[in-house]
mmCIF file of C-alpha atoms in Angstrom:
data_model
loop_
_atom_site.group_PDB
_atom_site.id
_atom_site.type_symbol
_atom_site.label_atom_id
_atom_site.label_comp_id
_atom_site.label_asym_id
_atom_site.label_seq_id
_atom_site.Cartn_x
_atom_site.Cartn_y
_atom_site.Cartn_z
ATOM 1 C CA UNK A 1 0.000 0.000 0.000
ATOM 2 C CA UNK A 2 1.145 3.706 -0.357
ATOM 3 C CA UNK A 3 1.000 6.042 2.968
ATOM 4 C CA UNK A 4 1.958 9.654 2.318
ATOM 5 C CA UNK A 5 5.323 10.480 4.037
ATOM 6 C CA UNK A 6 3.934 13.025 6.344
ATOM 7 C CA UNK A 7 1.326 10.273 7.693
ATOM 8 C CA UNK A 8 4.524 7.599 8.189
ATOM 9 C CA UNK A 9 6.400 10.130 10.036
ATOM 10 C CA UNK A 10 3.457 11.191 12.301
ATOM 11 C CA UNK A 11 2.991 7.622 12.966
ATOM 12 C CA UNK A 12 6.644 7.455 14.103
ATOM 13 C CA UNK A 13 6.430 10.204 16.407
ATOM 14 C CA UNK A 14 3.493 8.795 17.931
ATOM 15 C CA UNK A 15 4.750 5.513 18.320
ATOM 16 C CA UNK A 16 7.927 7.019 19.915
ATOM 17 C CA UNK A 17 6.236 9.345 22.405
ATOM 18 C CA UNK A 18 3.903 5.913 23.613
ATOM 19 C CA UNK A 19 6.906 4.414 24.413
ATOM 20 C CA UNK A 20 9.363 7.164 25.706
ATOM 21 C CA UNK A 21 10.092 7.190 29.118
ATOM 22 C CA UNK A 22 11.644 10.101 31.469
ATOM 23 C CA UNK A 23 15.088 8.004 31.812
ATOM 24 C CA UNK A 24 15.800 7.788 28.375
ATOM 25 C CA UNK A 25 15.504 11.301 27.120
ATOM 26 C CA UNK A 26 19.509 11.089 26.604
ATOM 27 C CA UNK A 27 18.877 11.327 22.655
ATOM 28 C CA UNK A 28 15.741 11.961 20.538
ATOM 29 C CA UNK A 29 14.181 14.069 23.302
ATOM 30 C CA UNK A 30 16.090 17.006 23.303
ATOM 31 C CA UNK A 31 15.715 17.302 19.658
ATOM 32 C CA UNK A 32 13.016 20.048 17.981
ATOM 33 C CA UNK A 33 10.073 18.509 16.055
ATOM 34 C CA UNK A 34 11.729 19.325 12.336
ATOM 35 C CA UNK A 35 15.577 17.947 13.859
ATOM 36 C CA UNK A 36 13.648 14.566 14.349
ATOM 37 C CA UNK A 37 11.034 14.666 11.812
ATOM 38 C CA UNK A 38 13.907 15.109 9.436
ATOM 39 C CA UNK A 39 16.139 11.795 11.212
ATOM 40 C CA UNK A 40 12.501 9.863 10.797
ATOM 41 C CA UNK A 41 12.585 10.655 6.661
ATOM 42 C CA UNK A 42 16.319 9.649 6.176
ATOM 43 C CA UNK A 43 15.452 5.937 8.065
ATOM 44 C CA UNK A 44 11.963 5.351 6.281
ATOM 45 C CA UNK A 45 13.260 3.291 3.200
ATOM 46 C CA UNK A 46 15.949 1.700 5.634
ATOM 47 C CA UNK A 47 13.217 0.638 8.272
ATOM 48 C CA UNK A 48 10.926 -0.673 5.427
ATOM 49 C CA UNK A 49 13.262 -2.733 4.012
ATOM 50 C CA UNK A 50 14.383 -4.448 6.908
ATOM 51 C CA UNK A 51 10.846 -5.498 7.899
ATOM 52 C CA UNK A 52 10.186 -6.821 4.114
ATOM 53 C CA UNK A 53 13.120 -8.385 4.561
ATOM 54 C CA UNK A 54 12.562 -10.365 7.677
ATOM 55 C CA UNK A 55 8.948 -10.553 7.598
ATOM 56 C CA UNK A 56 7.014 -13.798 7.203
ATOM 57 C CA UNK A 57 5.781 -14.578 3.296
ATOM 58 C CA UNK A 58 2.056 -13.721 3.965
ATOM 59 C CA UNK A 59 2.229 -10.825 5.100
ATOM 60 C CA UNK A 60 3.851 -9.804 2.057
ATOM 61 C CA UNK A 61 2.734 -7.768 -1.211
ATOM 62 C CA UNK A 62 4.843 -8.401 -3.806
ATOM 63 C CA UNK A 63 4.954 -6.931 -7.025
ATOM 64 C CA UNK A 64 5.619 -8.744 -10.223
ATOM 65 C CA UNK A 65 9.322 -9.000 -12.352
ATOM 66 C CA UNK A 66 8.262 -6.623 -14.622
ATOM 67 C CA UNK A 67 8.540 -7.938 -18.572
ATOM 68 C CA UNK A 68 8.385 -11.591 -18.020
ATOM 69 C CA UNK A 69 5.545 -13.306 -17.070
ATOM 70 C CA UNK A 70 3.725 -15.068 -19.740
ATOM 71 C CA UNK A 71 6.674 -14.633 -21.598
ATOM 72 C CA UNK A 72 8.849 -17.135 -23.586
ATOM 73 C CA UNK A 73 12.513 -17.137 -22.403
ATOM 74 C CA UNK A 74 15.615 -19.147 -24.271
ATOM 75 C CA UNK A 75 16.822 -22.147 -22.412
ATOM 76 C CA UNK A 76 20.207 -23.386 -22.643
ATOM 77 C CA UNK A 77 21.070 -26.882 -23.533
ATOM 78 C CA UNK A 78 20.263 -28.223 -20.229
ATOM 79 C CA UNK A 79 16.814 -26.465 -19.917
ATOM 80 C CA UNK A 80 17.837 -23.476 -17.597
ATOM 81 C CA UNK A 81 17.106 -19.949 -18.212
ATOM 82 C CA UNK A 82 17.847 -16.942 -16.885
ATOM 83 C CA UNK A 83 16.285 -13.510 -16.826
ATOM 84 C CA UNK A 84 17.660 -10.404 -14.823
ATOM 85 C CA UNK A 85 16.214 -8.934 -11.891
ATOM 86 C CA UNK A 86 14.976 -5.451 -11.297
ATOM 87 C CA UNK A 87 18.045 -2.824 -9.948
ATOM 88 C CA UNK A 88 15.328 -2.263 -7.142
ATOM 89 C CA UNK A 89 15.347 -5.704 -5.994
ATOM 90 C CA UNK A 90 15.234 -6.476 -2.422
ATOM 91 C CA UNK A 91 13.816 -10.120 -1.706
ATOM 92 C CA UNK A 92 12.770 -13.284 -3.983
ATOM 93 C CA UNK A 93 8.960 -14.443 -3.334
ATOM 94 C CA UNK A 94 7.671 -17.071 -5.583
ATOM 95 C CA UNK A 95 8.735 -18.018 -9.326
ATOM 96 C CA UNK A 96 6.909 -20.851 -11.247
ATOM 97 C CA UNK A 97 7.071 -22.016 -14.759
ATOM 98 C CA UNK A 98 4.388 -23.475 -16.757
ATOM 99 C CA UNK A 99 4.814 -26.967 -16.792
ATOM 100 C CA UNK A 100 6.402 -27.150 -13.256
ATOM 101 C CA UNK A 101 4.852 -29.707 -10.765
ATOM 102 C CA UNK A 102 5.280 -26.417 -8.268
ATOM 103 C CA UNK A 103 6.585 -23.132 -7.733
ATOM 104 C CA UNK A 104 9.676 -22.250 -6.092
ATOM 105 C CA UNK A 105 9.196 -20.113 -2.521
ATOM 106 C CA UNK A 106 12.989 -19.753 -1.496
ATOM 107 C CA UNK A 107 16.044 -19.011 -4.189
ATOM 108 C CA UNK A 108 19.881 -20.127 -3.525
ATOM 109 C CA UNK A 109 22.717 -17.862 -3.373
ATOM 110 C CA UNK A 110 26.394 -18.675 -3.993
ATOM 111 C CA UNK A 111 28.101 -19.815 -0.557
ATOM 112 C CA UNK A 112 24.612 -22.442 -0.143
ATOM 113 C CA UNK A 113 25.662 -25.584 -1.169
ATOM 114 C CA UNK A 114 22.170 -26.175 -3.684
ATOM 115 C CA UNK A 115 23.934 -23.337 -5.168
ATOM 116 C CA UNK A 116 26.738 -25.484 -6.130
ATOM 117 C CA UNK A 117 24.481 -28.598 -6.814
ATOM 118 C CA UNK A 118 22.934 -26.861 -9.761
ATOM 119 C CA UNK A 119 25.927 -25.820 -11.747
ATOM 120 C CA UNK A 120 26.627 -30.037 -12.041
ATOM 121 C CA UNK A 121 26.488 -31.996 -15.442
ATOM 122 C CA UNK A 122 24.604 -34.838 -14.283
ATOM 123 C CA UNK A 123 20.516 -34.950 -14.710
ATOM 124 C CA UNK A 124 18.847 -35.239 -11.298
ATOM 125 C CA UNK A 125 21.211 -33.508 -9.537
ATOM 126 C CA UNK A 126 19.954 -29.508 -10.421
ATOM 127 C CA UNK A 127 16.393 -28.932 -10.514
ATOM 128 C CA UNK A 128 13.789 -30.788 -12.474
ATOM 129 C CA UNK A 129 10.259 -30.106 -13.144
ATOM 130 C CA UNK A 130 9.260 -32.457 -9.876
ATOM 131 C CA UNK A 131 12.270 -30.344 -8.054
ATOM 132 C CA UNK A 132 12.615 -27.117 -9.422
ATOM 133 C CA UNK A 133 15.509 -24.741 -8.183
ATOM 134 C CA UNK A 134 15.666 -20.872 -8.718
ATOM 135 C CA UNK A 135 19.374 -19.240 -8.420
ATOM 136 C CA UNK A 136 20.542 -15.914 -7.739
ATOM 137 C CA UNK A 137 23.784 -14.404 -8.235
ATOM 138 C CA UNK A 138 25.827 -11.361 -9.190
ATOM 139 C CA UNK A 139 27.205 -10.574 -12.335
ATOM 140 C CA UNK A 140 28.707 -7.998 -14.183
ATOM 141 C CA UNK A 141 24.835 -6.706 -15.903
ATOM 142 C CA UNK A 142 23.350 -7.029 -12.278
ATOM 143 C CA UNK A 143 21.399 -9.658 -10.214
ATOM 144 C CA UNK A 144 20.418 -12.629 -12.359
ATOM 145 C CA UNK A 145 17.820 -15.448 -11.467
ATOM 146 C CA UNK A 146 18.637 -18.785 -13.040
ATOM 147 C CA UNK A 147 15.655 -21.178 -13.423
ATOM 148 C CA UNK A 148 16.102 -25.193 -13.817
ATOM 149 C CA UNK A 149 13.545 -26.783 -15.592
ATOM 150 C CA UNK A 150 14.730 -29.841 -16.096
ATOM 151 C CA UNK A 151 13.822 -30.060 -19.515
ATOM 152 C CA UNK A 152 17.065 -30.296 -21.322
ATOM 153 C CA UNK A 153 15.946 -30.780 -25.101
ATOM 154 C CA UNK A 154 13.205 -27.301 -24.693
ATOM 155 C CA UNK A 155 14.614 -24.758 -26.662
ATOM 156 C CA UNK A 156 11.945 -22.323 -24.690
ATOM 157 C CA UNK A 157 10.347 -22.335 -21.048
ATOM 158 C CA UNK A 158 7.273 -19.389 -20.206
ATOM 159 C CA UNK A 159 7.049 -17.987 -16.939
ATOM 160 C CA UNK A 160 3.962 -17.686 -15.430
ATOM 161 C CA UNK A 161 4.695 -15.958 -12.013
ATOM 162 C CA UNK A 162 7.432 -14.358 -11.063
ATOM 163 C CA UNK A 163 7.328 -11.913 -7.631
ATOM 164 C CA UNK A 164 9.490 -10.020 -5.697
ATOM 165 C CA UNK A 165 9.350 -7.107 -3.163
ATOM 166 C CA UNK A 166 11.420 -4.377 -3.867
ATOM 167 C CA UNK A 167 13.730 -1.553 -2.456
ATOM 168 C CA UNK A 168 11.476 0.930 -0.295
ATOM 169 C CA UNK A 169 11.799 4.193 -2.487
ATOM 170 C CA UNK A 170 10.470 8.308 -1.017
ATOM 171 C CA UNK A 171 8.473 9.086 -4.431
ATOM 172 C CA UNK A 172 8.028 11.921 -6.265
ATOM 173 C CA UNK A 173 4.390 12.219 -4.720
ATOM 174 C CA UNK A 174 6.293 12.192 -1.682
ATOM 175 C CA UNK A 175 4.627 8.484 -0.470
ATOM 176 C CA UNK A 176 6.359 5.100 0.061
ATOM 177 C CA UNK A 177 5.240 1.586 -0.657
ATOM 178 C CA UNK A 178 5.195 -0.493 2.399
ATOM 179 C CA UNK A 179 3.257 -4.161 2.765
ATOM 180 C CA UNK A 180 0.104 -3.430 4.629
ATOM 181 C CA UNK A 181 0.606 -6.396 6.908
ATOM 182 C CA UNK A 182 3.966 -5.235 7.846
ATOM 183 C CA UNK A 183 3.064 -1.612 8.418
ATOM 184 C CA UNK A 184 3.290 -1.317 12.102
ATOM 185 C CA UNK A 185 6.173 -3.114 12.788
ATOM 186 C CA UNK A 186 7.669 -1.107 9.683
ATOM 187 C CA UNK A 187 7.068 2.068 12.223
ATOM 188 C CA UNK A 188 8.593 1.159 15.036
ATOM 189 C CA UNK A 189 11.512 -0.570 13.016
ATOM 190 C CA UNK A 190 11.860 3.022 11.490
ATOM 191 C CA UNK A 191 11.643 4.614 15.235
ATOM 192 C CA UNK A 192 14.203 1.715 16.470
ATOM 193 C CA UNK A 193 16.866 2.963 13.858
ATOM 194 C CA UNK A 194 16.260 6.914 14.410
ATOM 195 C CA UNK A 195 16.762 6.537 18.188
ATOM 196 C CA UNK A 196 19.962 4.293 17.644
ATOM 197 C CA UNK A 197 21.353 7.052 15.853
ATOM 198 C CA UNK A 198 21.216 9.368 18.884
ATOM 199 C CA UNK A 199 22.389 6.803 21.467
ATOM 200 C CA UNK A 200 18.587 6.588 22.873
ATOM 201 C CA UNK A 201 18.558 3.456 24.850
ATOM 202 C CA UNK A 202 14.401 2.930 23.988
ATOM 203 C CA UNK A 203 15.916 2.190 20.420
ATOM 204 C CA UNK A 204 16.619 -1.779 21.505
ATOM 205 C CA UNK A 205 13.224 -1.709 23.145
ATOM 206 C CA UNK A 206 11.470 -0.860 19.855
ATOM 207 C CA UNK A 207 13.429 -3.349 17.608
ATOM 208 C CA UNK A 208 12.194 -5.946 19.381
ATOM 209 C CA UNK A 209 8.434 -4.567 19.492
ATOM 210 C CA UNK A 210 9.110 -4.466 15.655
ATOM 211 C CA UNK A 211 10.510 -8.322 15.405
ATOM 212 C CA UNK A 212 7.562 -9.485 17.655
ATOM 213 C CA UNK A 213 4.898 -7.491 15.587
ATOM 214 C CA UNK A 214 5.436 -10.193 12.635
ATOM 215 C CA UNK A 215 4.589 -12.767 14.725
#
């Protein structure tokens, strides 16, 4: 969902000043409301992302790779294909290709040893339509998912859903995207990381409100 800046940074302040007590004033108290509304703007995306990042998958809203779905992609000789991910990305949902038994819920990075698995010769070893695997690595023209369809002798494979959640962005419009679900905690993960910044021991206290908010 998109919440207007102003309304996020209200919401900070709010959820600051519920938990603020007289001890802890070391920091963020002595500062003037446009001192801290400013420090709440510059930790917005960071808090955001964070929460996307560690939340649990429903209480997600991802968005979909843009340009691909329902699309036909080339597939190499042993049925993989490979498409490159949005400079925005944050965090890999849910990819499934038609003809796949299921979709794929988690991707593998290099240092994760089903990283390695899928880069062998032998069939059964890297993903198969029963088995699929997604990848993700760097490379020089950005982040690129791999896909295993274990369909070695298909010159093409179509995607049919490819999501992701990406990197929380301060529009134009002056609003941010943020997962409705993960909206709260998003807050006080926000107010967590402004109060860190001014040594404000209520900073810890509010992480953790954060972590426990997505259950």
């Amino acid at each position: 969902m998109k919440v207007a800046i102003e309304e996020f940074i209200k919401d900070v302040r709010v959820a600051i000043d519920m938990n603020r007590r007289d001890e802890s004033l070391a920091g963020a108290g002595d500062l003037d409301t446009l001192e801290l509304d400013e420090a709440i703007r510059s930790k917005i995306c960071d808090g955001i992302d964070l929460t996307h990042q560690e939340s649990p998958l429903m209480l997600l809203e991802p968005k979909d790779i843009g340009g691909y779905t329902n699309g036909t992609i080339s597939l190499d000789g042993r049925g993989v294909g490979r498409i490159t991910l949005p400079e925005d990305f944050l965090r890999f949902v849910y990819f499934h290709l038609y003809g796949w038994q299921q979709g794929v819920y988690e991707a593998y990075y290099p240092g994760d040893p089903r990283f390695d698995m899928q880069g062998s010769r032998w069939a059964g070893i890297y993903g198969t339509k029963e088995r699929p695997a997604v990848t993700i690595e760097p490379r020089t023209e950005g982040l690129i998912l791999s896909f295993y369809s274990g369909t070695p002798n298909a010159e093409h494979g179509a995607i049919s859903t490819a999501l992701y959640i990406p990197r929380a962005t301060i529009t134009e419009e002056e609003e941010v995207e943020v997962s409705r679900g993960c909206y709260r905690s998003a807050v006080y993960r926000t107010a967590g990381l402004v109060l860190a910044g001014y040594g404000d021991e209520l900073s810890g206290v509010m992480i953790k409100q954060s972590e426990g908010m997505l259950g």
